[in-house]
Short mmCIF file of C-alpha atoms and ligand atoms in Angstrom, two decimals:
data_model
loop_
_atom_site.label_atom_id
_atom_site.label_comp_id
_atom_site.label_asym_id
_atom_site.label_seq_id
_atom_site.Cartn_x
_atom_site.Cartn_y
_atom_site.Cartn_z
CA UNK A 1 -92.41 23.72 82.59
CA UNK A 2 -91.41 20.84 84.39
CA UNK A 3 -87.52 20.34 84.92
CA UNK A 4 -85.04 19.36 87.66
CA UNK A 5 -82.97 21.70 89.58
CA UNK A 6 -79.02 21.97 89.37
CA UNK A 7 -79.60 21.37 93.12
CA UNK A 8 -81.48 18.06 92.58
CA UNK A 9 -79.12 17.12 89.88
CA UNK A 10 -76.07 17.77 92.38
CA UNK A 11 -77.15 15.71 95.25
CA UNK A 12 -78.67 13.09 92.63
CA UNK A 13 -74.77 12.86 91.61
CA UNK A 14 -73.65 12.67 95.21
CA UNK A 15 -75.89 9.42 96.12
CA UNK A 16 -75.67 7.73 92.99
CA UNK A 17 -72.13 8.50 91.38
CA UNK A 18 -71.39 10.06 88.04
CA UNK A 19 -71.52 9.95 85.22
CA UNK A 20 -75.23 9.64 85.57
CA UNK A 21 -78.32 9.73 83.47
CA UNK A 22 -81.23 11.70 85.00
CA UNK A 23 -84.79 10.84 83.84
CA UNK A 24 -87.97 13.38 84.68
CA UNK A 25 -91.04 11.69 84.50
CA UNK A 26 -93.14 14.77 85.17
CA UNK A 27 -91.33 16.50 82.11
CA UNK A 28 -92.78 13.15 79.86
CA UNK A 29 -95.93 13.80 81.12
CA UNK A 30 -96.00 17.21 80.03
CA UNK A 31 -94.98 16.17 76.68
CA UNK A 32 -97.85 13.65 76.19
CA UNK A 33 -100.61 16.11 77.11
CA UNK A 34 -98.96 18.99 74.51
CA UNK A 35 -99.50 15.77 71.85
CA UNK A 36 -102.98 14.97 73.08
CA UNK A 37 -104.27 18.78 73.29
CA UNK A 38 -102.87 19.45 69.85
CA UNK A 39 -104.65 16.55 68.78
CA UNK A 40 -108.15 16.95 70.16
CA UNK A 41 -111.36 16.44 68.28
CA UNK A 42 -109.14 14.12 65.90
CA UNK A 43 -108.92 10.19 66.92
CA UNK A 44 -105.29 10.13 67.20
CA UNK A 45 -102.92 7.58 69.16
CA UNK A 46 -99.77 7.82 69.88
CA UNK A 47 -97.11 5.23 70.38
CA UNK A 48 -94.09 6.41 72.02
CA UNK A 49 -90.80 5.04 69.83
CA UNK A 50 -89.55 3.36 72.62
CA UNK A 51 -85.63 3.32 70.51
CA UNK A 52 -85.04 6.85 72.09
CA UNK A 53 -85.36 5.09 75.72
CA UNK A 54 -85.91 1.58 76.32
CA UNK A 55 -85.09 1.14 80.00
CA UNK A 56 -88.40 -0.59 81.30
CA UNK A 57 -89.09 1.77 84.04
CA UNK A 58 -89.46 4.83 81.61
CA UNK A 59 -91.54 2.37 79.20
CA UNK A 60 -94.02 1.59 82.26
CA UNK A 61 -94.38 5.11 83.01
CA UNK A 62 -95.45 6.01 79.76
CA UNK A 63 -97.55 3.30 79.63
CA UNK A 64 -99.24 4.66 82.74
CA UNK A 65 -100.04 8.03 80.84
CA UNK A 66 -102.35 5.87 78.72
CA UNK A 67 -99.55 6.34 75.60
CA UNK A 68 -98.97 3.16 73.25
CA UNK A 69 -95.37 1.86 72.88
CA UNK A 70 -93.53 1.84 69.59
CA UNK A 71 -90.55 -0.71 68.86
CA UNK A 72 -88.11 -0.93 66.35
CA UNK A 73 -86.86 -4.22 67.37
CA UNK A 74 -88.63 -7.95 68.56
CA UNK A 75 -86.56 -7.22 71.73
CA UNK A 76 -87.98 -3.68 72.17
CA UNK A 77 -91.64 -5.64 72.07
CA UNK A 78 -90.31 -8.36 74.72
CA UNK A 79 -89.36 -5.14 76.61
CA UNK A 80 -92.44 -3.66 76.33
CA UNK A 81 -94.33 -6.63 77.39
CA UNK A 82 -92.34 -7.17 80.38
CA UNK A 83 -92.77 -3.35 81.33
CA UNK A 84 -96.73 -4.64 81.66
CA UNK A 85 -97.86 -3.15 77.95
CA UNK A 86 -100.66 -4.66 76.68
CA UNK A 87 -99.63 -6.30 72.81
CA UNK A 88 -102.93 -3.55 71.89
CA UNK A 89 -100.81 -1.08 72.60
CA UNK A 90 -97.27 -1.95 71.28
CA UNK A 91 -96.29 -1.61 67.82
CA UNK A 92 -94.10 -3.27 65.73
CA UNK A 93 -92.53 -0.80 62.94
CA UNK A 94 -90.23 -3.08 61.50
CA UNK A 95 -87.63 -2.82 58.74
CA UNK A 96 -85.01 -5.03 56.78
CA UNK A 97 -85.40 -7.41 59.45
CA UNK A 98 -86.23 -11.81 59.16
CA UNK A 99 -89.58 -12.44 58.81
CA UNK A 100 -88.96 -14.85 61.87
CA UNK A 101 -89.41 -11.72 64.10
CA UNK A 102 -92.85 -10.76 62.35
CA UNK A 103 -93.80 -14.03 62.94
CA UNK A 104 -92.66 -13.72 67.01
CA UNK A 105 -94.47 -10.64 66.76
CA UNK A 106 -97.62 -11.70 65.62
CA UNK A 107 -97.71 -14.78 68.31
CA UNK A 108 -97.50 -11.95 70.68
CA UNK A 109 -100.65 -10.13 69.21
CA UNK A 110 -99.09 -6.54 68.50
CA UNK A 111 -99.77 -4.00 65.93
CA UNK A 112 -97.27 -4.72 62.67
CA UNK A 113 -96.18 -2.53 60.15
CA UNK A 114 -94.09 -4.23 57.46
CA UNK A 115 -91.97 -2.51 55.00
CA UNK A 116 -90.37 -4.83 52.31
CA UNK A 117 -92.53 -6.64 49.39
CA UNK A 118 -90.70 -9.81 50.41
CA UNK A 119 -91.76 -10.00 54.12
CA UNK A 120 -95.61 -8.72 52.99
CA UNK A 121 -95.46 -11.90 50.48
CA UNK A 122 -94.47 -14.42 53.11
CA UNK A 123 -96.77 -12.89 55.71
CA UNK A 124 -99.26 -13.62 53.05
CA UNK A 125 -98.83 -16.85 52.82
CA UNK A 126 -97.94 -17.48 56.17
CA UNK A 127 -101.52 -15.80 57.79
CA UNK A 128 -103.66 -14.75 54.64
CA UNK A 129 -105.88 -12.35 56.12
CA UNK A 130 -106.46 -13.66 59.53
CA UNK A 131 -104.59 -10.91 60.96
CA UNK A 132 -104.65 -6.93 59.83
CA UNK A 133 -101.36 -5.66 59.44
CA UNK A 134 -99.93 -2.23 58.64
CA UNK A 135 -97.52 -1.49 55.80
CA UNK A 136 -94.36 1.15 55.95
CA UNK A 137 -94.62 3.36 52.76
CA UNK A 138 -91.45 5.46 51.56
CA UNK A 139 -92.83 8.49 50.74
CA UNK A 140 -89.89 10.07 48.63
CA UNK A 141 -90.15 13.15 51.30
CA UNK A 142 -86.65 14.43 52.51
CA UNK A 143 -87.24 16.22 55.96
CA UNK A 144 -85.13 15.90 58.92
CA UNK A 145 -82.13 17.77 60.64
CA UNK A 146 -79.95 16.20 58.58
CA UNK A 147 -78.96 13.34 56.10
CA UNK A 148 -78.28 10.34 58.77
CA UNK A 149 -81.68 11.21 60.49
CA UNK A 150 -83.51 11.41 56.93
CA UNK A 151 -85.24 8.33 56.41
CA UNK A 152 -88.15 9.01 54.01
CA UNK A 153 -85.94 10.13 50.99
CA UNK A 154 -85.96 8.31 47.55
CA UNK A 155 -82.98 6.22 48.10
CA UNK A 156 -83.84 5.44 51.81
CA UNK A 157 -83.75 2.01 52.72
CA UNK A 158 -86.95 2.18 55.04
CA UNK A 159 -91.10 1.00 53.42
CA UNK A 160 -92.14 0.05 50.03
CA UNK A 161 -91.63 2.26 47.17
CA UNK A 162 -94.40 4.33 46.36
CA UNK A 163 -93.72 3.80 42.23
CA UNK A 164 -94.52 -0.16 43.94
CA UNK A 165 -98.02 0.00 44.23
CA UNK A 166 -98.86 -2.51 41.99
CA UNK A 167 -96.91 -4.85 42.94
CA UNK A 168 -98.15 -4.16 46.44
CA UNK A 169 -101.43 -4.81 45.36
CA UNK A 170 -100.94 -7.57 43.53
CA UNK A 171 -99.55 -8.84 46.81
CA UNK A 172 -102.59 -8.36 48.81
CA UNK A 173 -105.24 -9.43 46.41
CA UNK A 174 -103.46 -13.04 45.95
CA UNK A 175 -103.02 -13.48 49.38
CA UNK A 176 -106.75 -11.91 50.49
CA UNK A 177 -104.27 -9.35 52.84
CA UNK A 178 -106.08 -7.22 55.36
CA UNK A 179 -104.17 -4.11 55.36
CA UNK A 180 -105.45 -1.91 58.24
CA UNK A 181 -102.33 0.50 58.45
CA UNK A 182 -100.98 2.79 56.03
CA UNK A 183 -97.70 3.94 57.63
CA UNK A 184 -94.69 6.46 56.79
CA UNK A 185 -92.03 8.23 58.94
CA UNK A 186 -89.75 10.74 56.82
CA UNK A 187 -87.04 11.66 59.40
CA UNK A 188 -85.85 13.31 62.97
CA UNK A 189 -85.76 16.44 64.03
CA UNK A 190 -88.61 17.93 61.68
CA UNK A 191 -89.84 21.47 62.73
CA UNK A 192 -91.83 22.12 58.94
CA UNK A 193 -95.57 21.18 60.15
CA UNK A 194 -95.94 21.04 56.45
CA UNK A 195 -93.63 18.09 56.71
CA UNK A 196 -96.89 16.14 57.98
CA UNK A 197 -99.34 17.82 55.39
CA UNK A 198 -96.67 17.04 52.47
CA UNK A 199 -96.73 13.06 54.25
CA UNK A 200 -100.40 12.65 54.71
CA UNK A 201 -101.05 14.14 51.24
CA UNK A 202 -99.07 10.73 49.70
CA UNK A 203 -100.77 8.36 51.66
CA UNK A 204 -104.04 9.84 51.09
CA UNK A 205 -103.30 9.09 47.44
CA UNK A 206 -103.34 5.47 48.39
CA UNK A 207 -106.44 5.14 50.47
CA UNK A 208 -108.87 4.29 47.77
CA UNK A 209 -106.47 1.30 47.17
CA UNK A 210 -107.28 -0.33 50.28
CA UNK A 211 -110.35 -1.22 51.40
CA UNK A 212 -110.10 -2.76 54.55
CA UNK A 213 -107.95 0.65 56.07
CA UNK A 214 -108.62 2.10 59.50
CA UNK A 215 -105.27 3.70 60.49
CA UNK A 216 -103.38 5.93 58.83
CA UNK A 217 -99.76 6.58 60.85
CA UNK A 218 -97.19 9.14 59.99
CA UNK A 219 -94.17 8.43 62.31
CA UNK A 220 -92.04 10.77 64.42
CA UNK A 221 -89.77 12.95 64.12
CA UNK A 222 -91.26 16.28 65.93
CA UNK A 223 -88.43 18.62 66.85
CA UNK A 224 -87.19 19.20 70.70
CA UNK A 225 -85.38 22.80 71.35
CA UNK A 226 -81.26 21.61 71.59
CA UNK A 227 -80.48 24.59 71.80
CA UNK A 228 -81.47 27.15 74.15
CA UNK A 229 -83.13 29.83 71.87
CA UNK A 230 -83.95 27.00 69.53
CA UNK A 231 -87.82 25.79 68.63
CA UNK A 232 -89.83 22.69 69.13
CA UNK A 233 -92.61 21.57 66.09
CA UNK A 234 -95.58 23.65 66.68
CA UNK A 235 -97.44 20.81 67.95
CA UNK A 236 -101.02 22.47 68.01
CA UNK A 237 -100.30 24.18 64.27
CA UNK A 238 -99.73 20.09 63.10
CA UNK A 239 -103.39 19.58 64.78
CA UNK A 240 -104.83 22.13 63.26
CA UNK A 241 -103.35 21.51 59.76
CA UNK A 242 -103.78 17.55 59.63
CA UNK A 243 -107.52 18.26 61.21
CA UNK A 244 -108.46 20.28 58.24
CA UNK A 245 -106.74 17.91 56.05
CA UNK A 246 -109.02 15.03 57.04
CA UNK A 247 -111.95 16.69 57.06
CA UNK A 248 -111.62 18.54 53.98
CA UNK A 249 -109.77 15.41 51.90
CA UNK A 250 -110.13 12.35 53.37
CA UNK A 251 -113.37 12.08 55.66
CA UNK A 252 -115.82 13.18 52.95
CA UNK A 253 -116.38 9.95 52.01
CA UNK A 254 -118.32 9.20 55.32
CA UNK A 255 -115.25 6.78 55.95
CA UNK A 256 -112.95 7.67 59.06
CA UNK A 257 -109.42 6.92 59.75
CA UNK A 258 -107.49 6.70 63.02
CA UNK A 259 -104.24 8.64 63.10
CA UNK A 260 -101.34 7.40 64.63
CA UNK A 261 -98.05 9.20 65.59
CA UNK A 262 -94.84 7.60 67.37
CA UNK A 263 -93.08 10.28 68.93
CA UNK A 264 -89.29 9.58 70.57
CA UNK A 265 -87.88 12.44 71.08
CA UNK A 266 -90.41 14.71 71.75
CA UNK A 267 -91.66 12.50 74.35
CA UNK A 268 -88.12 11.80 76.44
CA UNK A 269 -85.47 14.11 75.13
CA UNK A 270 -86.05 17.05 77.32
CA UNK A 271 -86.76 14.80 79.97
CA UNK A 272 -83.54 13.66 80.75
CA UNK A 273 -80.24 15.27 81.72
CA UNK A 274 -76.40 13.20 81.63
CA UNK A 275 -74.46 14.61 84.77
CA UNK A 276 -70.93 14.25 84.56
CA UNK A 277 -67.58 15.43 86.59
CA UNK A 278 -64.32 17.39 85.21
CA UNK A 279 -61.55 14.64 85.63
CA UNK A 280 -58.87 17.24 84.10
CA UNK A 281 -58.53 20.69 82.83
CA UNK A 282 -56.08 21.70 80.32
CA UNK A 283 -54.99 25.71 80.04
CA UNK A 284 -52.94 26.67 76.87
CA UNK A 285 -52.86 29.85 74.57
CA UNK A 286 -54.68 28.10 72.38
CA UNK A 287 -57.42 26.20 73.84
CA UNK A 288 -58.68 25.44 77.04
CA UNK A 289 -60.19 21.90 77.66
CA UNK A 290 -62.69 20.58 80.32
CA UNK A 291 -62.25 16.94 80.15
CA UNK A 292 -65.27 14.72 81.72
CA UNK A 293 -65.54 11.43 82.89
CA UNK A 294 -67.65 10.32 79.92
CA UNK A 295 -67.46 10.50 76.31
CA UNK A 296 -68.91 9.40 72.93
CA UNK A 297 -69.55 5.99 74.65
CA UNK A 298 -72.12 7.33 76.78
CA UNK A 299 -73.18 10.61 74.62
CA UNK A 300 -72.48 10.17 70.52
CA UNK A 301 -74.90 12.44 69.48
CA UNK A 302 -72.73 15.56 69.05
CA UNK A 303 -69.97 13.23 67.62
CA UNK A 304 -71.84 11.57 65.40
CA UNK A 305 -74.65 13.66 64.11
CA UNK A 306 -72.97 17.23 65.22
CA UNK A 307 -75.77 17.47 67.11
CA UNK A 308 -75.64 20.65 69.63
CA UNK A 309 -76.15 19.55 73.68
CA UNK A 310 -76.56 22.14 75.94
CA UNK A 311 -73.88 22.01 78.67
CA UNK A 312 -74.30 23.53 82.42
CA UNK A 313 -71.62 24.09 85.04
CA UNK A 314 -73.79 23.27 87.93
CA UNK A 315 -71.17 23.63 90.41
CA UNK A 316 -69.72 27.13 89.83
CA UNK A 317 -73.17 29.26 88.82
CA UNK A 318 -71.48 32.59 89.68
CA UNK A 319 -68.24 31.80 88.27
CA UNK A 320 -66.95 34.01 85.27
CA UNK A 321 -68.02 32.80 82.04
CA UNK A 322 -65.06 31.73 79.73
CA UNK A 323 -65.00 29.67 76.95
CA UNK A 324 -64.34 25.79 76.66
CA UNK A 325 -63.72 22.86 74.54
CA UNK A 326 -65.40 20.04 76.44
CA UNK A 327 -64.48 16.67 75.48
CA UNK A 328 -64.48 13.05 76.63
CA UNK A 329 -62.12 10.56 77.83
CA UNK A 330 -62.56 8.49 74.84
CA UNK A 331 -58.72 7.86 73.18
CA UNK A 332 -59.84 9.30 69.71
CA UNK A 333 -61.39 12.75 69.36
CA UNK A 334 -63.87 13.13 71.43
CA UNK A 335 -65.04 16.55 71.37
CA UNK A 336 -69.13 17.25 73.16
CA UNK A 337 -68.24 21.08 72.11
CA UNK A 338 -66.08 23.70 70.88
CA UNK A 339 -66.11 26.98 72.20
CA UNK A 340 -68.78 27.19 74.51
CA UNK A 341 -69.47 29.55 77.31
CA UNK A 342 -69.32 28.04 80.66
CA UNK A 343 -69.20 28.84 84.18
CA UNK A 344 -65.41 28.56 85.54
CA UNK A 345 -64.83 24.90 85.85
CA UNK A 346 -62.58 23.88 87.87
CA UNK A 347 -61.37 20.09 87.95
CA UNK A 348 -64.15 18.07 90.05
CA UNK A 349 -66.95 20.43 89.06
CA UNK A 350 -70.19 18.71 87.99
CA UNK A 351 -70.93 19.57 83.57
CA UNK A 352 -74.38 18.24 83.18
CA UNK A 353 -75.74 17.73 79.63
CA UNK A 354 -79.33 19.38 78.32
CA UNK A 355 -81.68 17.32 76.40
CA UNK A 356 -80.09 13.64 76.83
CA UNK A 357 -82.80 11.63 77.32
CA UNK A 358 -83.72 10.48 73.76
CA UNK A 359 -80.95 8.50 71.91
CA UNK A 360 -78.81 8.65 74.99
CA UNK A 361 -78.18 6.03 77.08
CA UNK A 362 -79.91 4.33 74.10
CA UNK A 363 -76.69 4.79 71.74
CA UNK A 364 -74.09 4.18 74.71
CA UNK A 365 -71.86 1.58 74.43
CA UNK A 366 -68.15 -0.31 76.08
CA UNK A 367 -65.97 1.28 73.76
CA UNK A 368 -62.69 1.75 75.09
CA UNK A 369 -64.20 -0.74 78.27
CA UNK A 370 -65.39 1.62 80.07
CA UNK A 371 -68.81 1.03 82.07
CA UNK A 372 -72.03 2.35 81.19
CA UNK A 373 -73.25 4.89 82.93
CA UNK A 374 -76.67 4.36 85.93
CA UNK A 375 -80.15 5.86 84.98
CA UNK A 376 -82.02 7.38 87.94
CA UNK A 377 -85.97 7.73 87.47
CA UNK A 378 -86.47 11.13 89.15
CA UNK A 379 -90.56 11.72 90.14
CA UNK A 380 -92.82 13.25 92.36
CA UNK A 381 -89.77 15.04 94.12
CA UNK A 382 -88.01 11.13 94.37
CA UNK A 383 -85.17 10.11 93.07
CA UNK A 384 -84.92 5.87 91.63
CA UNK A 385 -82.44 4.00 90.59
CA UNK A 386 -83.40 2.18 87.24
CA UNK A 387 -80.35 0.57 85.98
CA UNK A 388 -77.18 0.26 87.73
CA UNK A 389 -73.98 1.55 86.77
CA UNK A 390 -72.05 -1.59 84.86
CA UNK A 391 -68.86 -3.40 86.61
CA UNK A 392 -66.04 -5.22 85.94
CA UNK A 393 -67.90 -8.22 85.68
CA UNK A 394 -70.28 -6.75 82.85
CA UNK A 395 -67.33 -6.38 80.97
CA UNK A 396 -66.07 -10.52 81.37
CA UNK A 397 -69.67 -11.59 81.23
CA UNK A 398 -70.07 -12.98 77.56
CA UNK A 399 -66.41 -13.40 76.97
CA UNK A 400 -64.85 -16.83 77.45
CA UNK A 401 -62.87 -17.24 80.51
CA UNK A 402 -59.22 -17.94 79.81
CA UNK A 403 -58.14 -21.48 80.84
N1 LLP B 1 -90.94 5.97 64.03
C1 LLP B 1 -89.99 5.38 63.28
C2 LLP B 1 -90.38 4.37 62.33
C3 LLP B 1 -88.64 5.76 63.44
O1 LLP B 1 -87.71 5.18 62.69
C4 LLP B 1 -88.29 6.74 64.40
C5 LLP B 1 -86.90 7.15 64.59
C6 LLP B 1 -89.32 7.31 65.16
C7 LLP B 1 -90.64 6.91 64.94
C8 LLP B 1 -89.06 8.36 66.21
O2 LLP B 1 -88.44 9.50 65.70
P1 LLP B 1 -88.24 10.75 66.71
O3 LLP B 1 -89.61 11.20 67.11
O4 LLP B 1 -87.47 10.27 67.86
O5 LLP B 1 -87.51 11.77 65.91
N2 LLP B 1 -80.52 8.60 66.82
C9 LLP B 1 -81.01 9.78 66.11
C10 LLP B 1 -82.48 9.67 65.78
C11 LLP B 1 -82.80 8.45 64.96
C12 LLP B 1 -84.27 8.29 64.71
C13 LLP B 1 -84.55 6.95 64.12
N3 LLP B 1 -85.94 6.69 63.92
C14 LLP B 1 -80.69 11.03 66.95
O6 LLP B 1 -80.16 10.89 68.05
O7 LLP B 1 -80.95 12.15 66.49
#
């Protein structure tokens, strides 16, 4: 298993500065070819959802691996296009957004999945069928680690209600619509494989409906191990399940349908690592903190889903293990955990963060003006700087000067 050492990560902090986002590209490698062997002797493509990671260096690499590029925004396709993606392999999973952007995206050629009535309606209009488009389905599934990162639920927000069909239809018979895509994504975090079986099962339901189909795409949301004992989806158990699926449900017919998968975090959470250095250390009966020269601003997920980061002391390995609050320097609370075992730290010791690539960096923002933090692109033993740490001018740039 690919990963980079507390050595690496130390002098990587020493030319570069903390706090610091580490990137492995071997470790995304690795992750691709789990999702390709699972899925062999099924033709399956993945599109990496490029909202876990956007920076273009990380999109190019992927895009190297021979992996297709998923965006959630028109700026995440601009993104992807200026990585060097070819529009065949970027796709467009939109939702609640102006049907300006579906129109941008379509001038750019790329794979569209829409997921309101209203936007399929105008598209109609707009292009007929001179252009096969995909549309977002909400499956009335509830799966994911938990309720802000569950997105396939009856009240969700996300695709076209499945009670909607005829509608739907009605939709894409008076407009001649050529829908190519049938396309779900229940949540984040999902271990079940069952999960997938539970997802393909409704869309399978709406196959005979459209004629023109080729693709049938179920998302993301395959789980990464947080914690250290924890579990990651049983990637070759979803193969095997979704294989006999098709063949035994939906291939009989003689017709066959792609599958498509857009993996974030499975692809780039393991991957990358946030190092960071003890600014203070606070001893009293009834708590001790380690205080770190980051914060929710560069790392919300444990404020914001709860969500569990493993935390290293890579400077003190031998030291006796004691147990720590670790919090930011963010003035609200600002807590990354409570009570965890660490290494002594001592004030200037480097606290590096598990498991931070995915919805990292991505999520980080000025709040309280503080800078966000550099990404370094660590692979093939070399370490790259990919974005630069912000600077007092970053912070002026879009205001107004004063007169
Ligand atoms: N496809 C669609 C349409 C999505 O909305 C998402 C994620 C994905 C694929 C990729 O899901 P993944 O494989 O990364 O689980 N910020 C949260 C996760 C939000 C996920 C939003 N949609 C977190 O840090 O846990």
């Amino acid at each position: 298993m690919s990963s980079i050492s507390p050595q690496q990560l130390s002098a990587i902090a020493t030319e570069f500065g903390t706090p610091v986002y580490v990137y492995n590209g071997e470790k995304i490698k690795e992750q691709y070819q789990k999702l390709v062997s699972a899925f062999q002797g099924i033709d399956t493509r993945f599109f990496y959802a490029s909202k876990a990671l956007t920076n273009i260096h990380i999109l190019k690499h992927i895009d190297s691996l021979g992996c297709g590029i998923d965006c959630s925004s028109i700026n995440e396709v601009k993104l992807a296009l200026h990585a060097g993606v070819k529009p065949e392999k970027i796709l467009y999973t939109s939702n609640g957004i102006a049907f300006e952007e579906i129109e941008e995206a379509v001038s750019y050629g790329v794979h569209v999945n829409i997921d309101s009535l209203s936007n399929l309606e105008k598209f109609g209009k707009k292009f007929g069928n001179s252009y096969p488009i995909g549309v977002r389905m909400r499956p009335n599934i509830l799966a994911g680690g938990n309720l802000k990162i569950s997105v396939g639920h009856e009240k969700s927000k996300f695709g076209i209600a499945l009670e909607q069909l005829d509608i739907l239809k009605e939709i894409v018979t008076a407009f001649n619509i050529n829908i190519k895509t049938l396309h779900i994504h229940t949540g984040s975090d999902i271990k079940d494989p069952d999960v997938f079986i539970a997802g393909i099962k409704v869309l399978a339901d709406l196959v005979p409906h459209f004629t023109d189909l080729q693709v049938i795409d179920l998302g993301g949301g395959f789980k990464v191990p947080y914690e250290p004992d924890g579990e990651e989806t049983d990637m070759a158990a979803i193969g095997r399940k979704l294989k006999n699926y098709l063949e035994t449900h939906l291939f009989q017919s003689g017709k066959k349908y792609q599958l498509w998968f857009e993996p974030g975090k499975f692809m780039v959470s393991e991957c990358g690592y946030l190092v960071t250095r003890v600014n203070v250390l606070k001893e009293s009966h009834s708590v001790v903190i380690a205080g770190v020269n980051s914060g929710l601003n560069h790392l919300i997920r444990p404020m914001f889903y709860e969500a569990y980061h493993h935390i290293v002391n890579i400077s003190n390995p031998t030291g006796e293990e004691k147990i720590y609050t670790v919090t930011g320097y963010i003035c609200e609370t600002d807590t990354f955990a409570s009570d965890r075992k660490l290494h002594e730290v001592r004030e200037g010791d480097l606290l590096v963060f598990y498991n931070a690539g995915a919805y990292g960096f991505e999520m980080s923002s000025n709040y309280n003006s503080r800078y966000r933090p550099a990404e370094v692109f660590y692979n093939n033993g070399t370490a790259k700087l990919i974005r630069k740490r912000e600077e007092w001018s970053d912070l002026l740039k879009n205001q107004v000067p004063l007169r």
